[in-house]
C-alpha cells in the first residue's frame, strides 16, 4: 500500500473562553457550601498538567446534609405533576443547548477529550438526554407493562466516572428526575467541573432546591456515600472492581442498584464486510475518547483472509490520527485523563510486549512536551489468553486477533466475563442478525461502533453490570413496580 | 397383620436423571402427625455443581428453541400435572395440617399459573422489547434474552404455587433452572419433577435438589456459573445472596416468602420476568 504524505495542519484552537472560578464548593439544598472540614483538592488540566481550580472534598457531614436535602425535596418533587416536572427538564435541555460551547470547552479542559468530541458528541447527547426524558415525565404509566401507577424509587445516590463527565451526569439525573426521584450525584474526582456548571444551570432553571445535590470528592467521599443509610437506590458507573465493592457494601439492606461496569468488547470484521467503513468503525471503536470508554472495541477479531488488509489499513489510518491539544479543532486524540491512568496504560503496553505480542504505535508526530499523552497503539500476534486480550485497559490500545469461521469468532468474542457491547461488520444482513443474537452483550452495533442515543437503552450482560440507561427500558431502574 | 407401607426415598433430579446424592446422605421427612412419610436426599455442594453443569449444558438448545415450542412444552407440563392433581394435593397435605380444599386450590392455581406462563413464550419479546427511534440511519431494537442458568428457591407455605411462580417464568423465557425444593414441604416439587421427563422438557432444563437451605446457601450464592437467583427465602439469607452477586454480578431477585402467590399481579404478569431476562439492543444499519 502506498503511503500518502501526512499533511501538516495549522493549529485551529477553539477560541471561546470559559470562566473557571478559583474554588468550587458543594451544591447542596440549592446552595453552594464549603466543606466543614475545609478540605480541597485540585482539578488538573491533563493537557498542561496545571491546576485548573480547587474543588471541595465532601466528608461525612456534607454527605449527611446532601441526603437530608434530597429526602426533604422528595415529597414535593415526587408529587409534582408529570407535566410540570417535564417542563423543568425541557428547560434544562434548552439551557444546555444554549450554553453548549461553554460546556464543551470546559469538558475538554477538565477531561482532555478533543473539542471535536465534546462539541459534537458529549454535549449534544447531554441535551438530548434531558429532552428525551422530559417527555417521559407525564407518560410513565406507559413505561412498564402492567404497572399502571409506577412510583419513584426515592432518594438516589449516583456515582459517575471521568470518561464522559457531563454525559454520565445526564444519564443518571435525567431519568431519575423524570421519574420523580431526588438525587445526590458525585462526579469523578478528576472531572468535577461540568457537573458543577450543571448545578449552576439547574439553579438558573429554578429546579426546586434539594432535588439535585452535587458533592465532589475522591474515593473517601464515594465510600461515605455508599455506606450512608440515606438512599433508596444507588446507580454506579465505573470499574467492575469498584462495582463489586459497592454490591458488598450494600448487601445488608434492600436498596435498588444499577451497575454499569467495565468491558472488553469484541469488534468482529468478516471478510465480506465493507472494509473501508469497518476501518473507520475500528478507529471510532478504540481511539474515540482516547479509548477511555467502557464499551470500547478493544478486541478486534478479523477473518483470517482479510487480516493483512485490515491491519495495513488500520495502521495507515492510525498514522493519520492527530494527537495533541484537545482544544484544537483538528485534534483526534487528546491526553489521557490523569497521570495515574496514563501510567496504567503504559503498564499494559509493557505487559503486551513482555507476553510476546507485536506493538504498533502511532509514531509520526512528536507528542507535546507536557500533558498525559499516550500514542494510539495496537497489538498484533496476540494470544487470546494474553493479558491485553482479557483485561480492560481503558486506553487507546487495541488487541488484534483473527478467526476462521463464524463459530470461532463467536466463541472468542463471548469468551470473557464481560458483556457490554460488540460490533459486527459484514454486508450480509442475515449474518449480521445471526451473529448479533449469538453475542453475549447488551448492545450490538452492526456496521457501526460506539453509537448512542437517549432513546436507546445501554447496559451490559454478565460482569459488565445490570440495569439499562436510556429509552423506555432505562426508566425501570428509577420506578417502583 | 396390617400391611407395612413402602416408604419412598425421593431422589434428586439432575440432567433428566434421578440420582441419589453423591454424598450418600439422606434425611427422614416427618409428616403432619410426626411419623416418617418419606426419605429425602440431602444434596451437597457437589450435587449443586452437577445440577448447574447440567443446566449449563442444556442452555444453548433450550434458549434457542422457538418460543412456540417452549410454550407447547410448558403447556404439556400442565397437562401432565392436571392428571396428578390429587396426588399433588395429598403431597401438600402430608407435611402440613391444611384442609383438602386449601391444597386442592393451590394445585389448581399452580397448574393455571403454568398454563398462563406457557402462553407468555411468544409474547415476551413483544411486551418487553421494542424499537428505539434513534436519531440516525439505524434500525435499533431491544429484545429480551434469557439470562442463563437460574436458581430458584421457593420457601413458602404455598410451596407448589411458589415453586411454579418462580420457576415457570424462568423456563418459558428460555433459561435453564436449578430449583431448590422447599425445605419443609418438598414433596409436591418432587412429584412435579417426576412429571418433567414425560412433558417433553429436555434433560437438564429443569433440575431439582432437596436438602438443607442453610448448607446450600453459601455455595449457591457464590457459585460463579449461576447467572441469576430468584429466591423466596427468609430475610436472614438476603445478605449472603446479595454478596454472592458481587462474585460474578449474578442477578439476584429476592421475594418475600410470605407473598401471596395467588395474586395475578405480579406473578402472572410481565413483572414475573424481573431478573430473568437480559435486554439486548441491536443497531442495524439502514442504507440503500
XYZ file of C-alpha atoms in Angstrom:
769
model
C 0.000 0.000 0.000
C 1.436 3.404 -0.971
C 1.887 5.772 1.884
C 0.368 9.188 1.144
C 2.153 12.053 2.901
C 0.757 13.159 6.230
C -0.278 16.766 5.914
C 0.503 19.406 8.409
C -2.378 21.457 9.644
C -2.195 24.931 11.087
C -3.474 24.916 14.606
C -7.148 25.839 14.988
C -7.742 26.440 18.656
C -11.255 26.843 19.984
C -11.455 30.492 20.896
C -14.404 30.503 23.302
C -13.163 31.481 26.748
C -14.663 29.847 29.777
C -14.575 31.281 33.228
C -13.316 28.909 35.892
C -13.563 30.096 39.475
C -10.517 29.544 41.677
C -12.542 27.424 44.053
C -15.792 25.478 43.963
C -17.981 24.463 46.866
C -20.577 21.720 47.096
C -24.079 22.173 45.693
C -26.411 21.062 48.472
C -30.035 22.021 49.000
C -29.837 24.627 46.267
C -26.922 26.447 47.878
C -23.183 26.439 47.452
C -21.360 25.465 50.591
C -17.827 24.823 51.638
C -16.977 21.571 53.293
C -16.938 21.864 57.067
C -13.597 20.138 57.166
C -12.299 22.756 54.717
C -10.638 20.120 52.597
C -9.957 20.875 48.970
C -8.303 19.099 46.108
C -7.140 20.348 42.708
C -8.792 19.637 39.401
C -5.935 19.318 36.950
C -5.879 20.083 33.231
C -4.439 16.876 31.743
C -3.060 18.835 28.776
C -0.971 21.363 30.722
C -0.691 19.358 33.964
C -1.606 22.658 35.642
C -4.251 23.078 38.292
C -7.500 24.489 36.904
C -9.074 25.229 40.263
C -9.675 23.878 43.752
C -12.666 21.684 44.448
C -14.186 20.857 47.830
C -13.864 17.361 49.217
C -17.173 16.366 50.764
C -16.898 14.456 54.025
C -19.462 12.679 56.204
C -21.180 15.842 57.481
C -21.799 17.192 53.975
C -22.937 13.817 52.697
C -25.468 13.783 55.559
C -26.680 17.230 54.527
C -26.951 16.249 50.883
C -29.026 13.145 51.584
C -31.200 15.060 54.066
C -31.838 17.740 51.459
C -32.701 15.114 48.845
C -35.077 13.416 51.301
C -36.796 16.704 52.137
C -37.175 17.582 48.480
C -38.554 14.154 47.568
C -42.035 14.718 48.958
C -42.836 17.700 46.765
C -40.876 16.669 43.699
C -42.410 13.198 43.550
C -45.881 14.755 43.774
C -45.206 17.466 41.229
C -47.432 16.655 38.256
C -45.509 14.892 35.493
C -46.261 17.642 33.024
C -44.656 20.228 35.320
C -41.622 18.059 36.060
C -41.306 17.640 32.322
C -41.217 21.386 31.831
C -38.291 21.675 34.199
C -36.426 19.030 32.174
C -37.265 20.682 28.857
C -35.993 23.943 30.275
C -32.751 22.305 31.421
C -32.277 20.691 27.991
C -32.714 24.071 26.336
C -30.244 25.831 28.609
C -27.678 23.100 27.976
C -28.071 23.620 24.241
C -27.709 27.359 24.668
C -24.580 27.007 26.791
C -23.214 24.123 24.721
C -19.993 25.761 23.608
C -19.059 26.794 27.110
C -19.773 23.287 28.415
C -17.783 21.689 25.596
C -14.724 23.814 26.237
C -14.924 23.240 29.959
C -15.293 19.490 29.399
C -12.275 19.369 27.115
C -10.157 21.364 29.529
C -11.071 19.286 32.555
C -11.029 15.853 30.925
C -8.660 16.209 27.981
C -11.116 14.940 25.411
C -10.832 16.593 21.961
C -13.139 19.579 21.481
C -14.444 17.872 18.338
C -15.847 15.128 20.550
C -17.120 17.242 23.438
C -18.694 19.709 20.980
C -20.169 17.195 18.531
C -20.864 14.216 20.769
C -20.886 14.731 24.544
C -22.806 17.957 24.943
C -25.418 17.330 22.194
C -26.046 13.925 23.791
C -26.441 15.572 27.196
C -29.092 17.910 25.835
C -30.835 15.057 24.036
C -30.897 13.011 27.213
C -32.730 15.733 29.137
C -35.034 16.427 26.195
C -35.907 12.742 25.765
C -36.640 12.221 29.446
C -38.564 15.468 29.754
C -41.169 13.924 27.514
C -41.439 10.822 29.695
C -42.470 12.657 32.882
C -46.210 12.601 32.161
C -46.162 9.239 30.356
C -44.685 6.972 32.996
C -47.811 4.822 33.091
C -46.789 3.574 29.648
C -43.229 2.769 30.685
C -43.654 -0.571 32.427
C -46.073 -3.141 31.030
C -48.764 -3.896 33.576
C -47.764 -1.163 36.020
C -50.444 1.498 35.744
C -49.249 3.789 38.529
C -45.468 3.488 38.868
C -43.929 5.406 41.771
C -40.448 6.880 42.105
C -37.879 4.802 43.956
C -36.939 7.706 46.255
C -33.547 9.212 47.013
C -30.860 8.123 44.565
C -27.111 8.038 45.167
C -25.298 8.343 41.854
C -21.578 7.912 41.295
C -20.113 8.544 37.863
C -16.760 8.194 36.095
C -14.396 10.631 34.409
C -14.589 9.477 30.804
C -17.837 11.260 29.838
C -18.240 13.571 32.829
C -21.315 15.592 31.910
C -22.900 12.906 29.749
C -22.764 10.402 32.607
C -24.323 13.015 34.884
C -27.136 13.405 32.348
C -27.594 9.632 32.028
C -28.045 9.476 35.784
C -30.006 12.642 36.508
C -32.429 12.883 33.585
C -34.242 9.537 34.098
C -34.148 9.877 37.894
C -35.760 13.314 37.787
C -38.254 12.303 35.108
C -39.484 9.508 37.366
C -39.853 11.845 40.360
C -36.752 10.850 42.327
C -34.267 13.182 44.000
C -30.517 12.769 43.677
C -27.133 13.094 45.285
C -24.595 12.925 42.471
C -20.852 12.552 42.848
C -18.823 13.387 39.746
C -15.396 11.795 39.368
C -12.505 13.235 41.334
C -10.591 14.322 38.218
C -13.520 15.757 36.241
C -15.947 17.630 38.508
C -16.196 20.935 36.648
C -19.004 20.344 34.150
C -21.214 18.755 36.818
C -20.657 21.848 38.970
C -21.522 24.012 35.955
C -24.648 21.910 35.507
C -25.569 22.759 39.110
C -25.492 26.423 38.100
C -27.760 25.640 35.158
C -30.208 23.728 37.359
C -30.282 26.719 39.684
C -30.819 29.041 36.740
C -33.711 26.812 35.629
C -35.253 27.154 39.107
C -35.237 23.428 39.774
C -36.546 23.164 43.357
C -33.737 23.075 45.885
C -32.591 19.697 47.123
C -33.873 17.839 44.067
C -30.309 17.556 42.770
C -27.323 17.781 45.092
C -23.783 17.599 43.792
C -20.954 16.546 46.038
C -17.355 16.359 44.916
C -14.503 14.246 46.230
C -12.417 11.140 45.739
C -12.717 7.546 46.902
C -13.296 8.550 50.549
C -16.290 10.674 49.563
C -17.557 7.810 47.410
C -17.222 5.392 50.305
C -19.078 7.749 52.639
C -21.902 7.919 50.109
C -22.111 4.167 49.577
C -22.169 3.482 53.312
C -24.759 6.189 54.005
C -28.171 4.933 55.109
C -29.979 7.833 53.434
C -30.666 6.495 49.927
C -33.132 4.057 48.376
C -31.186 3.419 45.218
C -27.607 3.569 44.091
C -26.550 3.897 40.470
C -22.893 3.438 39.683
C -20.873 3.686 36.508
C -17.230 2.687 36.766
C -14.963 -0.308 37.084
C -16.207 -3.832 37.756
C -13.897 -3.969 40.770
C -15.479 -0.937 42.455
C -18.927 -2.107 41.384
C -18.400 -5.370 43.243
C -17.216 -3.488 46.334
C -20.412 -1.419 46.233
C -22.516 -4.580 45.945
C -20.817 -5.961 49.061
C -21.179 -2.684 50.952
C -24.922 -2.611 50.211
C -25.524 -6.318 50.959
C -27.144 -5.735 54.341
C -30.027 -3.629 53.090
C -32.635 -3.759 50.369
C -31.507 -0.923 48.107
C -32.122 -0.849 44.376
C -28.999 -0.984 42.253
C -27.884 -0.124 38.750
C -24.375 -1.106 37.739
C -22.746 -0.007 34.514
C -19.289 -1.542 34.705
C -16.295 -2.480 32.606
C -15.931 -4.188 29.282
C -13.574 -5.830 26.836
C -15.757 -5.558 23.819
C -15.166 -7.511 20.623
C -15.330 -5.893 17.213
C -15.758 -8.630 14.600
C -14.834 -7.997 10.977
C -15.859 -10.619 8.414
C -14.222 -10.908 5.012
C -17.470 -9.778 3.371
C -17.526 -6.540 5.384
C -17.376 -3.083 3.804
C -13.702 -2.891 4.757
C -13.102 0.853 4.482
C -16.207 1.557 6.551
C -15.076 -1.050 9.052
C -11.700 0.658 9.396
C -13.480 3.868 10.417
C -15.533 1.844 12.872
C -12.430 0.237 14.337
C -10.831 3.669 14.746
C -14.015 5.032 16.300
C -14.274 1.940 18.469
C -10.890 2.145 20.147
C -9.459 5.635 19.718
C -12.637 7.605 20.427
C -12.067 9.469 23.708
C -8.522 8.027 23.885
C -10.066 4.582 24.324
C -11.355 5.584 27.734
C -14.759 4.119 27.009
C -16.325 1.265 28.951
C -17.702 -0.192 25.719
C -14.548 0.440 23.646
C -13.998 -2.079 20.859
C -10.709 -3.175 22.388
C -10.608 -6.667 20.890
C -10.544 -6.679 17.111
C -11.415 -10.073 15.626
C -10.702 -10.209 11.890
C -11.465 -13.043 9.495
C -8.120 -14.525 8.526
C -8.435 -13.924 4.777
C -8.603 -10.123 5.237
C -6.345 -9.812 8.274
C -3.410 -8.409 6.283
C -5.551 -5.836 4.514
C -7.308 -4.733 7.689
C -4.092 -4.419 9.700
C -2.421 -2.393 6.936
C -5.384 -0.041 6.665
C -5.761 0.357 10.413
C -2.079 1.231 10.628
C -2.384 3.761 7.815
C -5.414 5.329 9.459
C -3.733 5.365 12.874
C -0.703 7.175 11.445
C -3.029 9.973 10.443
C -4.552 10.469 13.852
C -3.597 13.844 15.221
C -2.528 13.627 18.829
C -2.311 16.910 20.699
C -4.102 19.856 22.253
C -7.719 18.824 22.863
C -8.857 22.417 22.309
C -7.517 22.313 18.760
C -10.385 21.544 16.391
C -8.106 19.311 14.272
C -7.150 17.077 17.172
C -8.311 13.470 17.068
C -6.675 12.213 20.237
C -6.111 14.234 23.402
C -4.239 13.377 26.561
C -5.183 10.552 28.898
C -7.372 11.848 31.726
C -4.828 11.582 34.537
C -1.252 10.623 35.287
C -2.499 7.530 37.123
C -4.441 6.344 34.079
C -1.590 7.186 31.700
C 0.740 5.028 33.815
C -1.790 2.216 33.796
C -1.978 2.295 30.003
C 1.826 2.289 29.750
C 1.968 -0.689 32.081
C -0.363 -2.623 29.796
C 1.775 -1.684 26.788
C 4.779 -3.227 28.552
C 2.814 -6.329 29.539
C 1.676 -6.771 25.947
C 5.246 -6.689 24.665
C 6.506 -8.911 27.502
C 3.887 -11.525 26.684
C 5.078 -11.681 23.095
C 2.645 -9.526 21.140
C 3.871 -7.078 18.494
C 3.281 -3.420 19.310
C 2.398 -0.872 16.619
C 2.382 2.733 17.840
C 1.261 5.861 16.054
C 4.650 7.465 15.696
C 4.630 10.206 13.084
C 4.138 13.350 15.111
C 6.022 14.355 18.206
C 3.945 14.317 21.370
C 3.600 17.602 23.249
C 6.232 18.124 25.954
C 3.644 18.352 28.663
C 0.404 16.549 29.292
C -0.534 12.935 29.979
C -0.267 11.901 26.359
C -0.121 8.382 25.120
C 0.220 7.326 21.488
C -2.660 5.371 19.972
C -1.475 1.804 19.561
C -2.442 -1.672 18.552
C -1.015 -5.125 19.061
C -0.835 -7.974 16.580
C 0.274 -11.576 17.264
C -1.965 -11.505 20.329
C -2.834 -14.796 22.016
C -6.449 -14.929 23.250
C -5.049 -15.738 26.694
C -2.810 -12.637 26.763
C -3.425 -10.063 29.476
C -4.048 -7.329 26.913
C -6.734 -9.513 25.290
C -8.521 -10.202 28.573
C -8.260 -7.170 30.847
C -9.839 -3.778 30.384
C -7.060 -1.285 29.624
C -9.255 1.804 29.336
C -6.849 3.438 26.927
C -6.094 3.762 23.194
C -4.775 0.220 22.865
C -6.288 -2.353 20.523
C -5.619 -6.108 20.526
C -5.929 -7.614 17.024
C -6.714 -11.317 16.626
C -8.032 -13.463 13.793
C -10.595 -16.200 13.257
C -11.548 -18.620 10.510
C -15.249 -19.412 10.960
C -18.242 -17.545 12.373
C -18.402 -20.108 15.187
C -14.811 -19.414 16.135
C -15.474 -15.669 16.057
C -18.416 -16.100 18.411
C -16.515 -18.410 20.724
C -13.696 -15.891 21.030
C -15.992 -12.894 21.261
C -18.023 -14.408 24.094
C -15.025 -15.822 25.951
C -14.873 -13.038 28.544
C -16.554 -12.321 31.862
C -17.678 -9.005 30.396
C -20.647 -8.424 28.098
C -21.170 -4.750 27.480
C -21.037 -4.197 23.745
C -19.938 -5.787 20.498
C -19.511 -4.824 16.863
C -20.208 -6.911 13.753
C -19.061 -5.963 10.277
C -20.443 -7.741 7.225
C -22.523 -6.723 4.245
C -24.758 -9.745 4.689
C -27.848 -8.740 6.660
C -28.867 -12.271 7.663
C -25.379 -12.944 9.021
C -25.469 -9.696 10.980
C -28.617 -10.709 12.816
C -27.456 -14.272 13.447
C -24.147 -13.097 14.908
C -25.878 -10.308 16.841
C -28.259 -12.709 18.504
C -25.432 -15.064 19.471
C -23.230 -12.404 21.052
C -23.469 -12.110 24.820
C -23.568 -8.345 25.016
C -26.089 -5.698 25.997
C -25.511 -3.577 22.901
C -24.553 -4.898 19.474
C -23.607 -2.477 16.733
C -23.819 -3.754 13.184
C -21.591 -1.970 10.654
C -21.025 0.722 13.261
C -19.495 1.219 16.679
C -19.915 3.457 19.709
C -23.361 4.626 18.671
C -25.524 6.130 21.385
C -28.933 7.697 21.628
C -31.118 8.818 24.522
C -33.953 6.773 23.030
C -31.947 3.535 23.052
C -31.106 1.547 26.192
C -27.476 0.937 27.114
C -26.089 -1.534 29.613
C -24.349 -4.845 30.000
C -24.659 -8.570 30.374
C -22.607 -10.594 32.851
C -19.840 -8.735 34.719
C -20.449 -5.562 32.734
C -23.285 -4.867 35.140
C -27.059 -4.794 35.194
C -29.813 -2.320 34.537
C -30.237 -0.160 31.468
C -29.809 3.547 30.853
C -31.776 5.368 28.184
C -35.031 4.708 26.391
C -38.132 3.138 27.873
C -36.090 0.351 29.425
C -33.937 2.757 31.406
C -36.982 4.106 33.252
C -37.498 0.773 35.012
C -34.385 1.489 37.090
C -35.955 4.594 38.597
C -39.504 3.372 39.180
C -41.056 1.224 41.894
C -43.006 -1.616 40.409
C -51.024 -58.216 60.385
C -51.508 -54.749 58.949
C -49.653 -54.121 55.686
C -46.348 -52.354 56.152
C -46.240 -49.269 53.925
C -43.373 -48.923 51.445
C -41.599 -45.673 52.328
C -40.083 -44.000 49.324
C -36.708 -42.301 49.168
C -37.096 -39.345 46.832
C -34.079 -38.777 44.681
C -32.620 -35.660 43.150
C -33.435 -34.631 39.570
C -30.302 -33.703 37.633
C -29.809 -33.657 33.872
C -33.003 -35.626 33.246
C -31.969 -38.468 35.580
C -32.874 -39.187 39.173
C -29.615 -39.813 41.029
C -29.163 -40.152 44.770
C -26.967 -37.523 46.324
C -23.284 -38.218 45.760
C -22.808 -37.531 49.474
C -24.784 -40.635 50.434
C -26.791 -38.634 52.957
C -30.500 -38.842 53.437
C -32.939 -37.367 55.901
C -36.293 -38.562 57.086
C -39.266 -36.401 56.197
C -41.774 -36.247 59.009
C -45.443 -35.909 58.209
C -48.052 -33.747 59.897
C -48.557 -36.400 62.593
C -44.773 -36.679 63.108
C -44.364 -40.107 61.533
C -41.753 -40.717 58.842
C -43.516 -40.465 55.488
C -40.540 -40.428 53.126
C -36.805 -40.112 52.905
C -35.085 -37.303 51.085
C -31.651 -36.912 49.596
C -29.671 -34.213 51.340
C -27.936 -32.562 48.406
C -24.324 -31.492 48.781
C -22.210 -28.803 47.219
C -21.104 -31.316 44.598
C -24.709 -32.163 43.707
C -25.313 -28.467 43.246
C -22.305 -28.231 40.989
C -23.540 -31.137 38.892
C -27.007 -29.628 38.643
C -25.540 -26.316 37.478
C -23.394 -28.148 34.928
C -26.456 -29.985 33.617
C -28.384 -26.719 33.398
C -25.473 -25.059 31.591
C -25.257 -27.920 29.106
C -28.978 -27.713 28.377
C -28.963 -23.933 27.953
C -27.886 -23.467 24.303
C -30.621 -25.666 22.840
C -33.364 -24.525 25.227
C -32.602 -20.826 24.886
C -32.568 -21.194 21.099
C -35.754 -23.264 20.929
C -38.611 -21.469 19.230
C -40.839 -19.683 21.747
C -43.796 -21.595 20.270
C -42.050 -24.861 21.160
C -41.208 -23.756 24.710
C -44.819 -22.710 25.175
C -46.091 -26.077 23.996
C -43.737 -27.967 26.291
C -44.828 -25.920 29.306
C -48.468 -26.497 28.398
C -47.724 -30.215 28.113
C -46.232 -29.995 31.589
C -49.512 -28.516 32.833
C -51.441 -31.343 31.159
C -49.296 -33.917 32.944
C -49.734 -32.213 36.309
C -53.504 -31.988 35.894
C -53.550 -35.778 35.796
C -51.665 -35.912 39.081
C -53.643 -33.162 40.796
C -54.985 -35.396 43.544
C -51.521 -36.769 44.251
C -50.062 -33.250 44.377
C -52.751 -32.112 46.790
C -52.136 -35.023 49.108
C -48.393 -34.314 48.920
C -49.094 -30.788 50.099
C -51.278 -32.106 52.894
C -48.743 -34.707 54.000
C -46.421 -32.195 55.644
C -48.993 -29.675 56.831
C -52.284 -29.515 58.634
C -54.022 -27.826 55.733
C -57.505 -28.722 54.595
C -58.128 -30.725 51.445
C -59.883 -27.725 49.934
C -56.922 -25.446 50.558
C -54.392 -27.788 48.990
C -56.664 -28.528 46.033
C -56.990 -24.818 45.439
C -53.221 -24.446 45.467
C -52.738 -27.273 42.974
C -55.308 -25.776 40.608
C -53.743 -22.335 40.921
C -50.300 -23.818 40.245
C -51.433 -25.608 37.096
C -53.257 -22.482 35.923
C -50.142 -20.435 36.553
C -48.144 -22.859 34.436
C -50.702 -22.572 31.634
C -50.599 -18.802 31.867
C -46.809 -18.824 31.720
C -46.837 -21.206 28.736
C -48.759 -18.516 26.902
C -46.093 -15.905 27.618
C -43.496 -17.682 25.464
C -44.073 -15.753 22.251
C -45.454 -12.581 23.849
C -42.420 -11.714 25.950
C -40.407 -10.076 23.212
C -43.457 -8.117 22.068
C -44.230 -6.776 25.518
C -40.738 -6.309 26.987
C -38.880 -5.399 23.801
C -39.415 -2.694 21.263
C -37.998 -0.423 18.652
C -35.851 2.549 19.647
C -36.315 5.563 17.372
C -32.733 6.813 17.262
C -31.523 9.954 15.517
C -29.516 8.283 12.778
C -29.719 5.808 9.900
C -30.119 2.751 12.115
C -32.938 0.391 12.826
C -32.475 -0.117 16.556
C -34.398 -2.582 18.620
C -34.286 -4.088 22.070
C -35.255 -7.641 22.781
C -35.283 -9.775 25.933
C -32.979 -12.774 26.080
C -32.717 -15.448 28.759
C -30.186 -14.543 31.432
C -28.852 -18.123 31.528
C -28.699 -20.617 34.377
C -31.151 -19.613 37.096
C -31.514 -20.906 40.617
C -34.989 -20.664 42.081
C -35.725 -21.138 45.754
C -39.312 -21.117 46.952
C -39.634 -21.351 50.722
C -43.314 -20.745 51.181
C -46.394 -22.046 52.905
C -47.781 -22.392 49.356
C -44.777 -24.423 48.240
C -46.105 -25.690 44.918
C -47.572 -22.402 43.778
C -44.442 -20.525 44.816
C -42.273 -23.089 43.037
C -44.219 -22.745 39.795
C -44.482 -18.960 40.106
C -40.698 -18.594 40.227
C -39.531 -21.472 38.006
C -42.105 -21.261 35.185
C -41.266 -17.709 34.066
C -37.577 -18.624 34.112
C -38.234 -21.662 31.919
C -40.592 -20.042 29.447
C -38.148 -17.174 28.935
C -35.532 -19.706 27.795
C -33.460 -20.093 30.946
C -32.482 -23.411 32.450
C -33.278 -23.870 36.117
C -31.770 -25.432 39.201
C -34.623 -25.384 41.693
C -34.241 -25.946 45.397
C -37.290 -27.635 46.882
C -38.965 -26.041 49.874
C -37.169 -27.448 52.885
C -40.259 -28.126 54.972
C -42.691 -29.042 52.203
C -40.670 -30.616 49.379
C -42.997 -33.385 48.230
C -45.078 -31.530 45.671
C -41.973 -30.205 43.932
C -40.557 -33.740 43.823
C -43.729 -35.042 42.200
C -43.607 -32.176 39.749
C -40.032 -33.095 38.830
C -41.135 -36.679 38.225
C -43.565 -35.353 35.613
C -40.945 -33.272 33.836
C -39.330 -36.007 31.709
C -42.745 -37.075 30.415
C -43.614 -33.485 29.463
C -41.030 -33.260 26.677
C -38.966 -30.925 28.840
C -35.406 -31.654 27.626
C -32.961 -33.157 30.112
C -31.187 -30.560 32.223
C -33.654 -27.745 31.551
C -35.197 -28.220 34.993
C -33.208 -29.718 37.835
C -34.315 -30.182 41.420
C -32.389 -30.521 44.640
C -33.617 -31.295 48.129
C -31.575 -30.561 51.190
C -30.833 -28.003 53.840
C -31.023 -24.452 52.644
C -28.559 -23.234 55.268
C -25.973 -25.699 53.972
C -26.526 -24.966 50.287
C -26.962 -21.203 50.541
C -23.309 -20.093 50.644
C -22.473 -22.331 47.688
C -25.485 -21.154 45.715
C -24.813 -17.525 46.443
C -21.153 -17.610 45.472
C -21.423 -20.015 42.511
C -19.745 -18.356 39.564
C -21.613 -20.273 36.886
C -25.054 -19.293 38.146
C -26.355 -16.295 36.206
C -29.400 -15.440 38.301
C -31.083 -16.345 41.562
C -34.726 -15.752 42.344
C -35.283 -16.559 45.973
C -38.306 -16.506 48.221
C -36.338 -17.051 51.407
C -36.307 -15.693 54.953
C -34.624 -12.305 55.277
C -31.625 -13.767 57.101
C -30.401 -15.248 53.811
C -30.555 -11.924 51.960
C -27.054 -10.591 52.776
C -25.368 -13.823 51.632
C -27.287 -13.754 48.360
C -26.512 -10.079 47.754
C -22.829 -10.673 48.496
C -22.923 -13.560 46.037
C -23.907 -11.064 43.364
C -20.535 -9.424 43.912
C -18.796 -12.640 42.802
C -19.890 -12.655 39.185
C -22.617 -9.973 39.000
C -25.270 -12.685 39.021
C -28.722 -11.161 39.066
C -30.338 -11.621 42.467
C -34.042 -11.081 42.992
C -35.371 -11.507 46.498
C -39.025 -12.292 47.002
C -40.936 -12.061 50.265
C -41.562 -15.701 51.265
C -44.849 -14.542 52.788
C -46.010 -13.146 49.446
C -49.461 -14.106 48.268
C -48.650 -16.088 45.156
C -52.330 -16.426 44.290
C -52.380 -12.840 43.066
C -52.307 -12.434 39.317
C -50.038 -9.379 39.517
C -47.143 -9.622 39.657
C -46.964 -13.408 39.476
C -48.738 -13.892 36.141
C -47.701 -10.582 34.643
C -44.698 -9.129 32.879
C -43.044 -8.352 36.229
C -42.714 -12.104 36.813
C -39.740 -11.921 34.451
C -37.789 -9.413 36.571
C -34.228 -10.628 36.896
C -34.828 -13.495 34.447
C -34.190 -11.726 31.160
C -31.395 -9.610 29.757
C -32.175 -6.833 27.337
C -30.103 -6.794 24.176
C -30.119 -3.752 21.927
C -29.136 -4.217 18.300
C -28.295 -1.390 15.939
C -28.782 -2.419 12.320
C -27.703 -0.009 9.583
C -30.157 1.396 7.110
C -28.782 2.356 3.707
C -29.528 1.672 0.093
